[in-house]
């Protein structure tokens, strides 16, 4: 039986590494423990509320109508948006028309729902706390 070439060995190593990375990503997303209602069945234009623990961090989300009724700083003529909290600290999220949602942590990425944006922000924060966004500073 002939020995494998370097190219074949390198291909096998890369394949094993890709499978390992895929398993790691899927297990990271399976690490969630929902504690409230999810928004999986809701379209990206009108997500519902959520409250869950993801990687040990509590993520909460509330549609803008419920959030804006208690806060008068919603922009006139615009949708009131969506409020996302990570461990009780606000993570600003923004809807980009039909292209999805983004957060201040992952501003150049688009996500189907605010929940996906919040989960990715938790992973990107790597344990750090969300710092309040102050546009006047």
C-alpha positions as MATLAB code, in Angstrom:
seq = 'XXXXXXXXXXXXXXXXXXXXXXXXXXXXXXXXXXXXXXXXXXXXXXXXXXXXXXXXXXXXXXXXXXXXXXXXXXXXXXXXXXXXXXXXXXXXXXXXXXXXXXXXXXXXXXXXXXXXXXXXXXXXXXXXXXXXXXXXX';
ca = [
       0.000    0.000    0.000;
       1.579    3.344   -1.030;
       2.174    6.073    1.520;
      -0.059    9.171    1.294;
       1.475   12.231   -0.310;
       2.022   15.457    1.602;
      -0.909   17.009   -0.247;
      -3.217   14.150    0.779;
      -2.042   14.333    4.409;
      -2.509   18.102    4.515;
      -6.006   17.725    3.024;
      -6.916   15.192    5.707;
      -5.616   17.464    8.494;
      -7.542   20.466    7.139;
     -10.697   18.344    6.851;
     -10.425   17.161   10.455;
      -9.824   20.751   11.641;
     -12.872   21.993    9.717;
     -15.078   19.300   11.258;
     -13.745   20.173   14.727;
     -14.490   23.854   14.200;
     -18.007   23.056   12.988;
     -18.660   20.890   16.051;
     -17.391   23.685   18.314;
     -19.666   26.290   16.703;
     -22.751   24.099   16.860;
     -22.101   23.195   20.496;
     -21.690   26.904   21.339;
     -25.116   27.694   19.911;
     -26.628   24.639   21.609;
     -25.402   26.023   24.960;
     -28.495   28.210   25.366;
     -31.115   27.700   28.053;
     -34.364   29.472   27.092;
     -36.291   30.868   30.056;
     -39.007   32.756   28.192;
     -40.641   32.929   24.809;
     -38.413   32.659   21.771;
     -38.810   34.541   18.528;
     -37.967   31.710   16.144;
     -41.434   31.696   14.589;
     -41.586   35.450   14.127;
     -40.336   37.278   11.053;
     -37.280   39.548   11.179;
     -39.509   42.609   10.803;
     -41.495   41.960   13.980;
     -39.530   39.916   16.536;
     -41.119   38.953   19.822;
     -39.797   39.212   23.359;
     -37.139   36.861   24.644;
     -35.422   36.131   27.939;
     -32.704   33.484   28.034;
     -29.309   32.546   29.417;
     -26.546   32.184   26.809;
     -22.957   31.304   27.819;
     -23.814   32.239   31.403;
     -25.107   35.717   30.453;
     -28.763   36.731   30.716;
     -30.134   38.157   27.457;
     -33.496   39.955   27.414;
     -35.282   41.592   24.495;
     -38.435   43.681   24.286;
     -40.194   45.088   21.204;
     -40.152   48.863   20.844;
     -43.864   49.424   21.493;
     -43.634   48.114   25.070;
     -40.265   49.798   25.578;
     -41.229   53.185   24.065;
     -44.410   53.483   26.101;
     -42.264   53.738   29.224;
     -39.592   55.936   27.618;
     -40.319   59.157   25.740;
     -37.085   59.271   23.729;
     -38.366   57.346   20.683;
     -37.747   59.219   17.457;
     -40.807   60.945   16.004;
     -41.997   59.255   12.833;
     -39.780   56.177   13.282;
     -40.411   52.750   14.689;
     -39.540   52.727   18.385;
     -37.001   49.927   17.767;
     -36.072   47.147   20.092;
     -34.453   47.004   23.520;
     -31.865   44.327   24.299;
     -30.266   43.848   27.717;
     -27.230   41.719   28.526;
     -27.009   41.122   32.273;
     -29.251   44.177   32.805;
     -27.099   46.542   30.705;
     -28.484   47.859   27.443;
     -26.998   46.703   24.162;
     -28.094   49.146   21.438;
     -29.503   47.294   18.424;
     -30.767   48.719   15.158;
     -32.882   47.320   12.352;
     -31.586   47.845    8.826;
     -34.716   47.642    6.721;
     -35.053   44.151    5.316;
     -31.368   43.312    5.610;
     -31.564   42.478    9.304;
     -30.330   43.742   12.660;
     -26.976   44.885   14.032;
     -25.602   45.884   17.420;
     -22.929   48.324   18.524;
     -20.666   45.350   19.262;
     -21.015   43.775   15.793;
     -22.002   46.825   13.772;
     -20.856   45.596   10.350;
     -22.603   42.231   10.587;
     -26.306   41.658    9.892;
     -28.444   39.206   11.853;
     -31.943   37.889   11.187;
     -33.194   38.767   14.694;
     -32.139   40.883   17.683;
     -31.648   37.619   19.596;
     -28.993   36.485   17.111;
     -27.302   39.905   17.363;
     -27.308   39.652   21.171;
     -25.911   36.094   21.154;
     -23.081   37.117   18.835;
     -22.367   40.162   21.019;
     -22.091   37.887   24.074;
     -19.571   35.706   22.255;
     -17.630   38.790   21.062;
     -17.571   40.353   24.539;
     -15.751   37.287   25.957;
     -16.997   38.009   29.488;
     -16.612   41.808   29.399;
     -19.565   43.959   30.414;
     -21.518   46.111   27.981;
     -20.379   49.722   28.303;
     -23.174   52.310   27.940;
     -23.212   54.048   24.562;
     -23.001   57.846   24.910;
     -23.009   59.662   21.540;
     -22.180   62.996   23.221;
     -18.916   61.767   24.741;
];
